[in-house]
Short mmCIF file of C-alpha atoms in Angstrom, two decimals:
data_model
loop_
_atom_site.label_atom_id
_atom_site.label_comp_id
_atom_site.label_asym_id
_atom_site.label_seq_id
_atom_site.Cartn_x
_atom_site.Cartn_y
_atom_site.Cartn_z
CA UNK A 1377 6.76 -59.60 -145.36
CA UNK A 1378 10.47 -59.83 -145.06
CA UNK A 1379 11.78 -63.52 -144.89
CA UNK A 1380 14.05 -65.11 -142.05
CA UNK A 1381 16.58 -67.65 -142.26
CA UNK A 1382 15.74 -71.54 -142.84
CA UNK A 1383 16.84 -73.76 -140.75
CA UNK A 1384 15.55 -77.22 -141.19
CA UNK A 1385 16.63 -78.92 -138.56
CA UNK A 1386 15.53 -77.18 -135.86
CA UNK A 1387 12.06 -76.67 -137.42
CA UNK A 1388 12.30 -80.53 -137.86
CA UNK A 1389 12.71 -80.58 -133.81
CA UNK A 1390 10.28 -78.25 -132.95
CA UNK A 1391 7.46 -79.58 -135.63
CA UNK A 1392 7.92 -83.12 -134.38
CA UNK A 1393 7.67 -82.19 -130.84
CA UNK A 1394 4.45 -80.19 -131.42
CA UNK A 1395 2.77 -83.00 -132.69
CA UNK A 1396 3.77 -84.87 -129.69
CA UNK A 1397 2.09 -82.32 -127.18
CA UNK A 1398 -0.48 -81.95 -129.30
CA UNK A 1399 -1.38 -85.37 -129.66
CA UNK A 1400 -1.24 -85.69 -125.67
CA UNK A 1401 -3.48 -82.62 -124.92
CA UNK A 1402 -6.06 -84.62 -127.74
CA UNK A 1403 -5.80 -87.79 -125.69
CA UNK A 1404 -6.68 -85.31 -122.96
CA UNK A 1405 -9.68 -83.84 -124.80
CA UNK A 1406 -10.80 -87.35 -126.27
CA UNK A 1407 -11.64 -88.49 -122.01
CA UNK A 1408 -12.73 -84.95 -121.23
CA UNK A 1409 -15.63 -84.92 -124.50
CA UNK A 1410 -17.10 -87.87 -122.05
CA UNK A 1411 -17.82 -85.00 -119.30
CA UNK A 1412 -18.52 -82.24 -121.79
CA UNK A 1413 -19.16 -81.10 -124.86
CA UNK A 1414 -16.00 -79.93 -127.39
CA UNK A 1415 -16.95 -76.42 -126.98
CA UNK A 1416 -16.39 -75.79 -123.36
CA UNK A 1417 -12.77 -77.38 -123.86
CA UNK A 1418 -11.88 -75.21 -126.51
CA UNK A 1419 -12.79 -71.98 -124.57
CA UNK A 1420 -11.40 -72.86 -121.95
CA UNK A 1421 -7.89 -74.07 -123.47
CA UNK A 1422 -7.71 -70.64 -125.32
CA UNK A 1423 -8.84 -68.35 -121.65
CA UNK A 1424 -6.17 -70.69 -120.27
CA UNK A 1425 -3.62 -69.76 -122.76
CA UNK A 1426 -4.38 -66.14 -123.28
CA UNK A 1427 -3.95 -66.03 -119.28
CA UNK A 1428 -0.50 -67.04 -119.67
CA UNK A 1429 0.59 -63.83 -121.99
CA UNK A 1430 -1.14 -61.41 -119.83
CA UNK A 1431 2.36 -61.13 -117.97
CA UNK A 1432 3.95 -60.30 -121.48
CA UNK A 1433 1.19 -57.97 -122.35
CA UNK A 1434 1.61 -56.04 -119.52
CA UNK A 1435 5.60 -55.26 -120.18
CA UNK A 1436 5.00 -54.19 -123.67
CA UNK A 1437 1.70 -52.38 -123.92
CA UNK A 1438 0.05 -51.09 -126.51
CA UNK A 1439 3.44 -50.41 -128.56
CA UNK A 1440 3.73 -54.83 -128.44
CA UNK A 1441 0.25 -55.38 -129.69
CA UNK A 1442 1.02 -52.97 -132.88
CA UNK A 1443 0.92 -55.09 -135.84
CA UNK A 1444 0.55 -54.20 -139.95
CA UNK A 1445 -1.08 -57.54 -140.70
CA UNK A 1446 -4.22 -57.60 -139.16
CA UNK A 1447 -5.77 -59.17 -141.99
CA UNK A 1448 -3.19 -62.03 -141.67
CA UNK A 1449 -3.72 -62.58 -137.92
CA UNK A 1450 -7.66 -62.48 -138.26
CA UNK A 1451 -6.93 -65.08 -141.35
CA UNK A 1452 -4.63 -67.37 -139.36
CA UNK A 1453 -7.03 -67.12 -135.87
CA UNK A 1454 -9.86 -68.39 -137.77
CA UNK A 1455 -8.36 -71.08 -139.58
CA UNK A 1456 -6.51 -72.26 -135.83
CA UNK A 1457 -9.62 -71.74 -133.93
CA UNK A 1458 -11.43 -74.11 -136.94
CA UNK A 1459 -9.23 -76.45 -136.55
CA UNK A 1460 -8.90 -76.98 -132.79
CA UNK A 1461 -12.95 -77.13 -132.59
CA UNK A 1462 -13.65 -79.46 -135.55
CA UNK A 1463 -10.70 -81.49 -134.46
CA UNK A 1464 -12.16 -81.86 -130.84
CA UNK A 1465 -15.74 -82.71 -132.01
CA UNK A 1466 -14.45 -85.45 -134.01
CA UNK A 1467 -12.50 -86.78 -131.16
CA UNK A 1468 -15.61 -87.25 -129.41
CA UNK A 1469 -16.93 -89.14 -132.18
CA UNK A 1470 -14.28 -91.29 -133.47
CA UNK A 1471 -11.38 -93.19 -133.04
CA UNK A 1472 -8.45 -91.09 -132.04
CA UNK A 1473 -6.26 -92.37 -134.42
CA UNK A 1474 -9.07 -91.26 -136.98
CA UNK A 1475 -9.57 -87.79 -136.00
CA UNK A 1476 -5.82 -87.42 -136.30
CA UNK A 1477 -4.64 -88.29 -139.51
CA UNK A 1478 -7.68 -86.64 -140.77
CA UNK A 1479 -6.37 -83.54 -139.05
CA UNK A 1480 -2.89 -84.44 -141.03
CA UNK A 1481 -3.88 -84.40 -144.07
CA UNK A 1482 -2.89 -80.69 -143.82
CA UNK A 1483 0.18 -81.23 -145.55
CA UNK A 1484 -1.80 -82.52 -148.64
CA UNK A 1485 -3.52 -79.40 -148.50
CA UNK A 1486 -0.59 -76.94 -148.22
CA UNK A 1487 0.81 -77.32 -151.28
CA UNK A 1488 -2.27 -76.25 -153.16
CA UNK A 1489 -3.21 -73.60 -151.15
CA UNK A 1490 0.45 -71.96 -150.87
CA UNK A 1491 0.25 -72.35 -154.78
CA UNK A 1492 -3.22 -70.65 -155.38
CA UNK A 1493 -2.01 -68.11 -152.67
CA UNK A 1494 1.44 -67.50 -153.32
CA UNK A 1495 2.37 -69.32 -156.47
CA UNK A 1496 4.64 -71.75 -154.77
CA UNK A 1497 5.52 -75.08 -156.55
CA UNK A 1498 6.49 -78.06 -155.08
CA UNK A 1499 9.37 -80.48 -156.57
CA UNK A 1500 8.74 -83.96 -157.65
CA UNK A 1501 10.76 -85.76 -154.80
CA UNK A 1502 9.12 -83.69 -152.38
CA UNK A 1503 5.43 -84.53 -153.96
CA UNK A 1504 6.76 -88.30 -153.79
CA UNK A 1505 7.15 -87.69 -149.54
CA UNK A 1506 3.80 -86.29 -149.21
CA UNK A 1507 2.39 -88.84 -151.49
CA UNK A 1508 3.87 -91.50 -149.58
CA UNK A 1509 2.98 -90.46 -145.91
CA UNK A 1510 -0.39 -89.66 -147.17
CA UNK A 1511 -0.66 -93.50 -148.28
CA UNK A 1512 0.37 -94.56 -145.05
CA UNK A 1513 -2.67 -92.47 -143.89
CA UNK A 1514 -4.74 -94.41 -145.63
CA UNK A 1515 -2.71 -97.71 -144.83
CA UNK A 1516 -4.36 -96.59 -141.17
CA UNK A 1517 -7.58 -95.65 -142.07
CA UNK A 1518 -8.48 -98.50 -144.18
CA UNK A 1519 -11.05 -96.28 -145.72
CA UNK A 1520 -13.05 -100.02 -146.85
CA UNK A 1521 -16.07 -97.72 -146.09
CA UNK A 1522 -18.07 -99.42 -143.28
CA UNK A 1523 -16.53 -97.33 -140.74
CA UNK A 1524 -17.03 -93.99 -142.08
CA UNK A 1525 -19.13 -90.89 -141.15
CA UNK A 1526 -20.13 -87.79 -141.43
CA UNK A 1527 -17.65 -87.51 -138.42
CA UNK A 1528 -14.45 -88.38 -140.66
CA UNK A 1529 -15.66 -85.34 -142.53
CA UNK A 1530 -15.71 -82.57 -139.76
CA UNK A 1531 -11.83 -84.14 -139.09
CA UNK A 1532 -10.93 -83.81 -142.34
CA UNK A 1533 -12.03 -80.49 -142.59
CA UNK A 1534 -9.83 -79.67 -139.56
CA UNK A 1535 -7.01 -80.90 -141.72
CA UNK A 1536 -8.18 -78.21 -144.29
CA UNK A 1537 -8.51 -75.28 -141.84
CA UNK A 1538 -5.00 -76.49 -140.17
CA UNK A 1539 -2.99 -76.42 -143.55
CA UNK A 1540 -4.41 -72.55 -143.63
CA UNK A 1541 -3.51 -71.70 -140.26
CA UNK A 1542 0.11 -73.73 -141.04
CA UNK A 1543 0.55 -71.16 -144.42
CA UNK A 1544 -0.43 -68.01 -142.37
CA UNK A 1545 1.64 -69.05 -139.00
CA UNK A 1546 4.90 -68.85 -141.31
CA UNK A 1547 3.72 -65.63 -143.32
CA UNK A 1548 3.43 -64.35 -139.54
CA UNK A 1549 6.48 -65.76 -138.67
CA UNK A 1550 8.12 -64.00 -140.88
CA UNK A 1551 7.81 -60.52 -139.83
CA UNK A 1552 5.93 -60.56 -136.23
CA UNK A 1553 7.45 -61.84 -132.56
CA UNK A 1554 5.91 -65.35 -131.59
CA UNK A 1555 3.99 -63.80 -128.71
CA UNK A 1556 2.44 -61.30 -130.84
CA UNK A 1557 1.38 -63.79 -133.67
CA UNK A 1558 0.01 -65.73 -130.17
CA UNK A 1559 -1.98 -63.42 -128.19
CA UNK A 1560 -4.15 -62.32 -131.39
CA UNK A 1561 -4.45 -66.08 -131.86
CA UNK A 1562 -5.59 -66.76 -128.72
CA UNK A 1563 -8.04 -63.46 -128.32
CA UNK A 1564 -9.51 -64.39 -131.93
CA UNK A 1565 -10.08 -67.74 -130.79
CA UNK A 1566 -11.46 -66.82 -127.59
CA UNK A 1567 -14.08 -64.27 -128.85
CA UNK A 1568 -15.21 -67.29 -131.15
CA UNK A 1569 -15.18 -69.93 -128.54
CA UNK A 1570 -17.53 -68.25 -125.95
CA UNK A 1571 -20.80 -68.24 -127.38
CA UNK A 1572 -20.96 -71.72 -128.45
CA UNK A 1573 -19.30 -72.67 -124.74
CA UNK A 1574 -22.36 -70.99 -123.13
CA UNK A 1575 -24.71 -72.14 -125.63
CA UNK A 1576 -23.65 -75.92 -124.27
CA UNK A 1577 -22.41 -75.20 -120.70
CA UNK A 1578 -22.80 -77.79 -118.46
CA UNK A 1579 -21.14 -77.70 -114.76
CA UNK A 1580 -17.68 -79.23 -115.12
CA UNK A 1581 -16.97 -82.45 -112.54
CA UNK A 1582 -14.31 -81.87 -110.05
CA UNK A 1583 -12.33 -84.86 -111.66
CA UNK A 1584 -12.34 -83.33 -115.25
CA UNK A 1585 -10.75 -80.37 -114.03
CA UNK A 1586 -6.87 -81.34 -114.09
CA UNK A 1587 -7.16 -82.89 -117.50
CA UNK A 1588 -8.98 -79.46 -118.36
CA UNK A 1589 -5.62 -77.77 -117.24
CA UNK A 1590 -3.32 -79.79 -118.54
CA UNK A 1591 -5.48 -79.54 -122.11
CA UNK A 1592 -4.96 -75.52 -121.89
CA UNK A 1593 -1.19 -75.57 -120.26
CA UNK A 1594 -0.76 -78.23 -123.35
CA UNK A 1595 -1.97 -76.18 -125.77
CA UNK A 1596 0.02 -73.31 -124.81
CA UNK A 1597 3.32 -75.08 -125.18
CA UNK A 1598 2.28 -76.37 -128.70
CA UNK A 1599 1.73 -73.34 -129.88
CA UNK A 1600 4.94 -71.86 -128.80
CA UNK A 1601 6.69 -74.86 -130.78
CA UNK A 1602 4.26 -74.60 -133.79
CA UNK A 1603 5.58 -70.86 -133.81
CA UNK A 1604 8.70 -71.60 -133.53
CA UNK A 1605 8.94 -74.46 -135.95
CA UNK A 1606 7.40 -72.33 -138.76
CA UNK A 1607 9.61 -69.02 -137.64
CA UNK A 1608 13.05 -71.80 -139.26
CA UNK A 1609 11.10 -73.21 -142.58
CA UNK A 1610 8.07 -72.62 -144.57
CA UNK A 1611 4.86 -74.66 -144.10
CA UNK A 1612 6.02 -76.61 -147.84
CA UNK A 1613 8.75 -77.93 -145.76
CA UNK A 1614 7.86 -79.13 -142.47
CA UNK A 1615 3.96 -79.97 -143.11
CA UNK A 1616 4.74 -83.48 -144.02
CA UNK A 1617 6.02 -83.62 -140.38
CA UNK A 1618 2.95 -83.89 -138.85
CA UNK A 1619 1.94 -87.06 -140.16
CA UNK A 1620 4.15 -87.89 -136.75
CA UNK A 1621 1.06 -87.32 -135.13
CA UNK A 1622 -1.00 -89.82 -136.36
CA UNK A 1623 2.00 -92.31 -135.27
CA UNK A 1624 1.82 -90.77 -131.77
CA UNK A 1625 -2.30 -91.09 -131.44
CA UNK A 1626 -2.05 -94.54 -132.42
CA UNK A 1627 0.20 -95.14 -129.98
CA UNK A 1628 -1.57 -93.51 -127.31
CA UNK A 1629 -4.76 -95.32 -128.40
CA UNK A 1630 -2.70 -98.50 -128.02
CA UNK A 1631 -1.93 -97.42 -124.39
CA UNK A 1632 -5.26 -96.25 -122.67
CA UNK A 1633 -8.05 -97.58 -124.89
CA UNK A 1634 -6.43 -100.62 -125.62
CA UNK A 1635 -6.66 -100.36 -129.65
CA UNK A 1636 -4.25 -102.64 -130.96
CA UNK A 1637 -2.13 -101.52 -134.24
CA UNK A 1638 -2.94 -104.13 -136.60
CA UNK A 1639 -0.33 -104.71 -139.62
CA UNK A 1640 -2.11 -102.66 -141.67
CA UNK A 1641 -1.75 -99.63 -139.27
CA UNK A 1642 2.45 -100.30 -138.33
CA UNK A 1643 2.52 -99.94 -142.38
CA UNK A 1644 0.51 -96.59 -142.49
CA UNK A 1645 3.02 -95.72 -139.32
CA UNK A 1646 6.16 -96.96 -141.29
CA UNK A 1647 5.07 -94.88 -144.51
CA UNK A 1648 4.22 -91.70 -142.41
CA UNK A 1649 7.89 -91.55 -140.97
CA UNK A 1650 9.41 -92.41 -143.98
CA UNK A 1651 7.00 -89.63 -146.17
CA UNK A 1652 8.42 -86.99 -143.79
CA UNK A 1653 11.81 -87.62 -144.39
CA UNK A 1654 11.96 -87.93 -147.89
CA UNK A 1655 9.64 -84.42 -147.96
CA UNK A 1656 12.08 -82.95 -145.65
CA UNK A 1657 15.20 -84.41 -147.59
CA UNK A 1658 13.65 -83.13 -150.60
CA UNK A 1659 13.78 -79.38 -149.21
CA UNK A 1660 17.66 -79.75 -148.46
CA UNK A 1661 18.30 -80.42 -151.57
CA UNK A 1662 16.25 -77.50 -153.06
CA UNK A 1663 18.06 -75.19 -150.41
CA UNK A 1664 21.42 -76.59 -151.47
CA UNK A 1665 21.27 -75.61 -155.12
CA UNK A 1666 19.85 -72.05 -154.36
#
């Protein structure tokens, strides 16, 4: 696939503001898994979403939907559609907070799966910036073993099936238009979503419903920014940034379930922001002696 032009800084913009949305449609999900099982959300959020490209679809046709990558697309549906449903079951289960820095751990996965994959290698300082938002992970965690469950292992393992979707969103990016890489996204995860919504349907209450919206409408939006952030920089550079939303879920915790940081958590936070930028300083200065 042909490459495009890095731009760091606006993939910096765009990858911290999908982890923002993102964390705010998972708020969404963690008070509608009390009226619902995971499976009818994540159906739902990808019919939602898939609605809203049907206007696009119609303007180009057939000749829009052309791709030479179906492999890729089929690779990178999977791995988003994984990662949305194991992400959303743990929510239901665990803390928040939890679910989502076991969904970042992505960017401790990227670098050995873009290496296996591609052959990429990753430079020291930016190895110290993972390193170092990945301790403030566990600063947040406080993995002292009481606490966890099988749970924490379905969210980690949407941290594994999000660092694959990350890799294949840029190797998209590269070549196909954001809508394109989107709808087949969408339809994939769609097609894999329905049988397990019917299998646990249950009628939906009237009060769930805008939160159910908002969850899809969410979604939507943080695609279009994942897309986008990955279309300026490859997934080496910008993974680190979504340790941001762990910061953001605790925060959100803090605010409607009343789950007070302690000082071992504003550490993790403190180390997650300052991983990021040394990862993402580390790529500038790779860039500025090619």
């Amino acid at each position: 696939m042909s490459g495009r032009q890095t731009n760091l800084r606006t993939a910096t913009l765009f990858a911290i503001l999908t982890s923002l949305v993102a964390t705010m449609a998972a708020a969404a999900t963690k008070y509608l898994t009390g009226y619902m099982d995971a499976s009818l959300v994540v159906c739902t959020q990808y019919l939602i979403c898939l609605v809203t490209l049907l206007p696009w679809v119609s303007r180009t046709g057939l000749k829009g939907l052309a791709t030479e990558f179906p492999k890729a697309h089929l690779i990178r549906g999977v791995a988003g559609w994984a990662c949305f449903y194991t992400f959303y079951v743990a929510i239901g289960k665990i803390p928040l907070v939890d679910a989502s820095l076991l969904r970042n751990t992505a960017p401790i996965c990227v670098p050995f799966f873009t290496f296996f994959l591609f052959g990429n290698r990753i430079g020291l300082q930016g190895a110290i910036g993972i390193l170092v938002g990945f301790a403030g992970v566990l600063f947040i965690l406080k993995p002292e073993g009481q606490n966890i469950s099988m749970w924490h292992g379905v969210g980690f393992l949407s941290g594994v099936t999000l660092a694959i979707s990350m890799i294949y969103t840029r190797e998209l990016a590269a070549s196909e238009p954001s809508n394109r890489i989107l709808f087949y996204y969408f339809l994939i995860s769609l097609v894999l979503s329905t049988p397990l919504a019917l299998a646990n349907y249950t009628p939906i209450p009237i009060k769930a419903v805008p939160a159910l919206l908002f969850v899809g409408v969410s979604i939507f939006i943080t695609m279009k920014l994942y897309n986008h952030a990955y279309t300026h920089a490859p997934a080496n550079a910008i993974a680190p940034l979504t340790y941001f939303g762990v910061v953001f879920a605790g925060l959100l915790g803090w605010i409607f379930w009343d789950h007070t940081p302690d000082s071992k958590s504003l550490m993790g936070m403190a180390l997650v922001i300052c991983g990021g930028i040394v990862a993402i300083l580390a790529k500038q200065a790779e860039a500025s002696q090619k």
